[in-house]
CSV table of C-alpha atoms in Angstrom, one decimal:
chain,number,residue,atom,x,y,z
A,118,UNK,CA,15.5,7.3,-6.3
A,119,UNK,CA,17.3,4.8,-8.7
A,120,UNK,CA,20.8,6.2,-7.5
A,121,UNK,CA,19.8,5.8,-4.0
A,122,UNK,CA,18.4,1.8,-4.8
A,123,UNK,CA,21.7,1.0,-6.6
A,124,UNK,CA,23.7,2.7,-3.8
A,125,UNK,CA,21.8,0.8,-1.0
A,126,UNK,CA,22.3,-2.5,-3.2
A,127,UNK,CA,25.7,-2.5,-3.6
A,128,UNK,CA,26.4,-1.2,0.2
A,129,UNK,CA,24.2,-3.9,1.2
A,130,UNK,CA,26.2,-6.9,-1.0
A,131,UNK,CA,29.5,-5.4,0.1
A,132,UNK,CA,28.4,-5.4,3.7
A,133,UNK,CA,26.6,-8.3,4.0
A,134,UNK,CA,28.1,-10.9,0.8
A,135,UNK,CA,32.3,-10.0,1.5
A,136,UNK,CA,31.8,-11.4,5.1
A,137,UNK,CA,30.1,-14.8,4.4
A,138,UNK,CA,32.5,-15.2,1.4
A,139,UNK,CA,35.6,-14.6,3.4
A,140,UNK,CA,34.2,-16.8,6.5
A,141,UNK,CA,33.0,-19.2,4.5
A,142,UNK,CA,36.5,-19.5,2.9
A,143,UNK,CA,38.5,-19.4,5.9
A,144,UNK,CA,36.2,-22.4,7.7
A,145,UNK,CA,37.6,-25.0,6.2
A,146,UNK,CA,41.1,-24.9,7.1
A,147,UNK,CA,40.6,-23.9,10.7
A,148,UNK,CA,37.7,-26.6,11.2
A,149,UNK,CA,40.8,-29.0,9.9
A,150,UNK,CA,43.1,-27.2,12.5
A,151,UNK,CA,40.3,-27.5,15.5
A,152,UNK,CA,39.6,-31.6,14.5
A,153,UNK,CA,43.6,-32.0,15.2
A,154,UNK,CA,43.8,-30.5,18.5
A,155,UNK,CA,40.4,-31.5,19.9
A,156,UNK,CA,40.8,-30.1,23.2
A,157,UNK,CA,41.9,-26.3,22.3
A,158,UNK,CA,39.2,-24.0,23.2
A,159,UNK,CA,40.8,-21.0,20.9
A,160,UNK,CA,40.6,-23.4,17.8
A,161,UNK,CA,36.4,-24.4,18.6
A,162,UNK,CA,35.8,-20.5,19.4
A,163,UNK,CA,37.0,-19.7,16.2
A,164,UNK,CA,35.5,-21.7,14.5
A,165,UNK,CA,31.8,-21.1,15.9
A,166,UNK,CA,32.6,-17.6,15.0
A,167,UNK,CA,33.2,-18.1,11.4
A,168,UNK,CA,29.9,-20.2,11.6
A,169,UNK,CA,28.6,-17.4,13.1
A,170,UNK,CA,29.6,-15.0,10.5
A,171,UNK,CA,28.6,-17.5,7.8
A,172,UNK,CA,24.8,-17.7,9.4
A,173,UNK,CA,24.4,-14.2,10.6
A,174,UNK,CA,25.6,-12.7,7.5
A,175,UNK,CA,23.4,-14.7,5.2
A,176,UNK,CA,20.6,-13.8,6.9
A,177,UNK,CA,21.5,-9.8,6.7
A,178,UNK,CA,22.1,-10.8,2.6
A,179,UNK,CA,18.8,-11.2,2.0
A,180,UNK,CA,18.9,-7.2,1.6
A,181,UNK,CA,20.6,-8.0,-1.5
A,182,UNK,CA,18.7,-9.4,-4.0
A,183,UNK,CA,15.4,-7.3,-2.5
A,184,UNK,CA,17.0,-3.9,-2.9
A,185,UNK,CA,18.3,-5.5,-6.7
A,186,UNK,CA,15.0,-6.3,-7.8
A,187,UNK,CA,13.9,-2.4,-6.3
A,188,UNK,CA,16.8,-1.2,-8.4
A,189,UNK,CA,16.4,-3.1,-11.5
A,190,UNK,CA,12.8,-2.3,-11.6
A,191,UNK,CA,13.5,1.5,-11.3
A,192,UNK,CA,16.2,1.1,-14.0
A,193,UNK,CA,13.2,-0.9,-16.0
A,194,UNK,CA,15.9,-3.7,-16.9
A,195,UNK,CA,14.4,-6.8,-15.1
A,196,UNK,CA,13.5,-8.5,-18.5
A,197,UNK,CA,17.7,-7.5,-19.7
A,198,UNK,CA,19.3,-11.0,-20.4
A,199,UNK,CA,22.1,-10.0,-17.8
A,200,UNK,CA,20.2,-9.5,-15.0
A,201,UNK,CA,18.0,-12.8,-15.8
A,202,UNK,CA,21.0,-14.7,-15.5
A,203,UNK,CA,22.0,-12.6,-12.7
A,204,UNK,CA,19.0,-13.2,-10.8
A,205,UNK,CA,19.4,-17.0,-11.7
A,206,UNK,CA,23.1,-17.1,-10.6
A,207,UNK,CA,22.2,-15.6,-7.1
A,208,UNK,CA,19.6,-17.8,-6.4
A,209,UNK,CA,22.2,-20.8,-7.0
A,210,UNK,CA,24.1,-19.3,-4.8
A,211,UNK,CA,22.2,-19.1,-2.1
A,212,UNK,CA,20.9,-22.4,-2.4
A,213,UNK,CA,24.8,-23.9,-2.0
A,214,UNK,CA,24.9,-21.9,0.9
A,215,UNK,CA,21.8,-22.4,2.4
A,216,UNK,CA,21.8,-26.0,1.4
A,217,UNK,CA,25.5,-27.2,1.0
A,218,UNK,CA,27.8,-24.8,2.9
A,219,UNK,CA,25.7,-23.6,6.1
A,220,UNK,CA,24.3,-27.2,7.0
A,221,UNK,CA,28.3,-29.0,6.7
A,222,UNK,CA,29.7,-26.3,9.1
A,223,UNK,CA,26.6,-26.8,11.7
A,224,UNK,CA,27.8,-30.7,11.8
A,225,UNK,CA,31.5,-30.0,11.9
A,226,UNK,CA,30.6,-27.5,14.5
A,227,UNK,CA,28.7,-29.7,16.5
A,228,UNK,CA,31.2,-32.7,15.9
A,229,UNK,CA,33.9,-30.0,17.8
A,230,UNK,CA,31.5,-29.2,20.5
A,231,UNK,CA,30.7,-32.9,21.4
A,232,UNK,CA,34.6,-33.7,21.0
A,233,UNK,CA,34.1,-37.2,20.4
A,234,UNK,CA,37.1,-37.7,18.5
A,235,UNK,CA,34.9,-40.1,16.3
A,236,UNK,CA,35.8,-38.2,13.3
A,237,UNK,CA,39.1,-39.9,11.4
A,238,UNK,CA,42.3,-37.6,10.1
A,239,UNK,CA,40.5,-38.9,6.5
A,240,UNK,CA,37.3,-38.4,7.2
A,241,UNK,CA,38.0,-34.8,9.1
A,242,UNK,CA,40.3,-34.4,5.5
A,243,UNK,CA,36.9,-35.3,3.1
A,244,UNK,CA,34.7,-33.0,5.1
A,245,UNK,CA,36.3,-29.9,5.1
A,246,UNK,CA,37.5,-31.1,1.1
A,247,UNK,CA,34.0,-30.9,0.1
A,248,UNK,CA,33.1,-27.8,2.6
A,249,UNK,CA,35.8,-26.3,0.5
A,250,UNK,CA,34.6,-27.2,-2.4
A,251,UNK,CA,31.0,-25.8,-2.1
A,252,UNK,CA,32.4,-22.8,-0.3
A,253,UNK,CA,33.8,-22.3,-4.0
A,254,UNK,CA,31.6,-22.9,-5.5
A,255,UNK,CA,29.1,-20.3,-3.4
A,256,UNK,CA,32.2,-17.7,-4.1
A,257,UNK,CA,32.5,-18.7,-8.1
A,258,UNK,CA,28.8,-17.8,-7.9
A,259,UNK,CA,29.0,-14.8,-6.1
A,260,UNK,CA,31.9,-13.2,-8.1
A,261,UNK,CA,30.1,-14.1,-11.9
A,262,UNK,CA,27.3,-12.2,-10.6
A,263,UNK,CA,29.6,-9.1,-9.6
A,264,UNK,CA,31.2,-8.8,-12.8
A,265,UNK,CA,27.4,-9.1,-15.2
A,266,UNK,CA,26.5,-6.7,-12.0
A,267,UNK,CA,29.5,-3.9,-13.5
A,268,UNK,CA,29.9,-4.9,-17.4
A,269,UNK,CA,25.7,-6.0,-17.4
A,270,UNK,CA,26.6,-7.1,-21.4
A,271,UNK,CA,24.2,-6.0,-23.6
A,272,UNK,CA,22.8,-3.3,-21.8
A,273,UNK,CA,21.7,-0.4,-23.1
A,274,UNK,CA,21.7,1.8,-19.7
A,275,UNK,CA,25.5,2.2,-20.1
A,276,UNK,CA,28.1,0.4,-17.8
């Protein structure tokens, strides 16, 4: 059963973790590209559909930490430092997404939508900065808690 929980967890952040990362990462530029041509329809679609990916994605994520904590339990290392700081690491990183990244691309989405050109080339250039920003730091995040996930220091279950 353990073999089957790992499998399921790692199928589950590969499925569900690479496509908000990679979304995530791609929004800001092509949010900058859609505020300088405000009337191209191709530029808003795409990005709605990265926003799309971002929000659908995270929501399909939360398969990750519950099949974790089925896995970790099976492999009786919940208490192991690593996976404490794991756990820890995961949970910051969905509150940046759930908190800093998702909310930021809602506005700039809806900014685009309403096209009211309101939004300055500096302004435009500090939003998607700081999108950016907290889209690395979500990704940072994310790739710490793959590598204690494969060299789990300390263990004694073997890597």
């Amino acid at each position: 059963m353990t073999k089957f929980l790992l499998a399921v967890h790692v199928l589950a952040a590969i499925v569900a973790i690479g496509p908000v990362t990679v979304a995530a990462s791609m929004f800001p530029p092509y949010a900058r590209r859609a505020m300088a041509a405000p009337g191209d329809p191709r530029a808003l679609s795409s990005v709605q559909l990265l926003h799309r990916i971002c929000r659908v994605y995270a929501t399909v994520g939360l398969a990750v930490p519950v099949f974790g904590f089925a896995t970790g339990s099976a492999m009786n290392v919940l208490g192991d430092t690593w996976l404490i700081v794991s756990i820890i690491l995961t949970g910051l990183a969905a509150v940046t997404l759930m908190v800093l990244v998702l909310p930021r691309q809602e506005a700039i989405v809806t900014d685009l939508e309403e096209a009211t050109g309101a939004t300055s080339a500096a302004s435009t250039t500090r939003l998607t900065a700081r999108l950016g920003m907290h889209t690395g730091i979500f990704n940072l995040l994310w790739a710490t808690v793959t590598v204690l996930m494969i060299i789990r220091p300390g263990s004694t279950t073997g890597a």
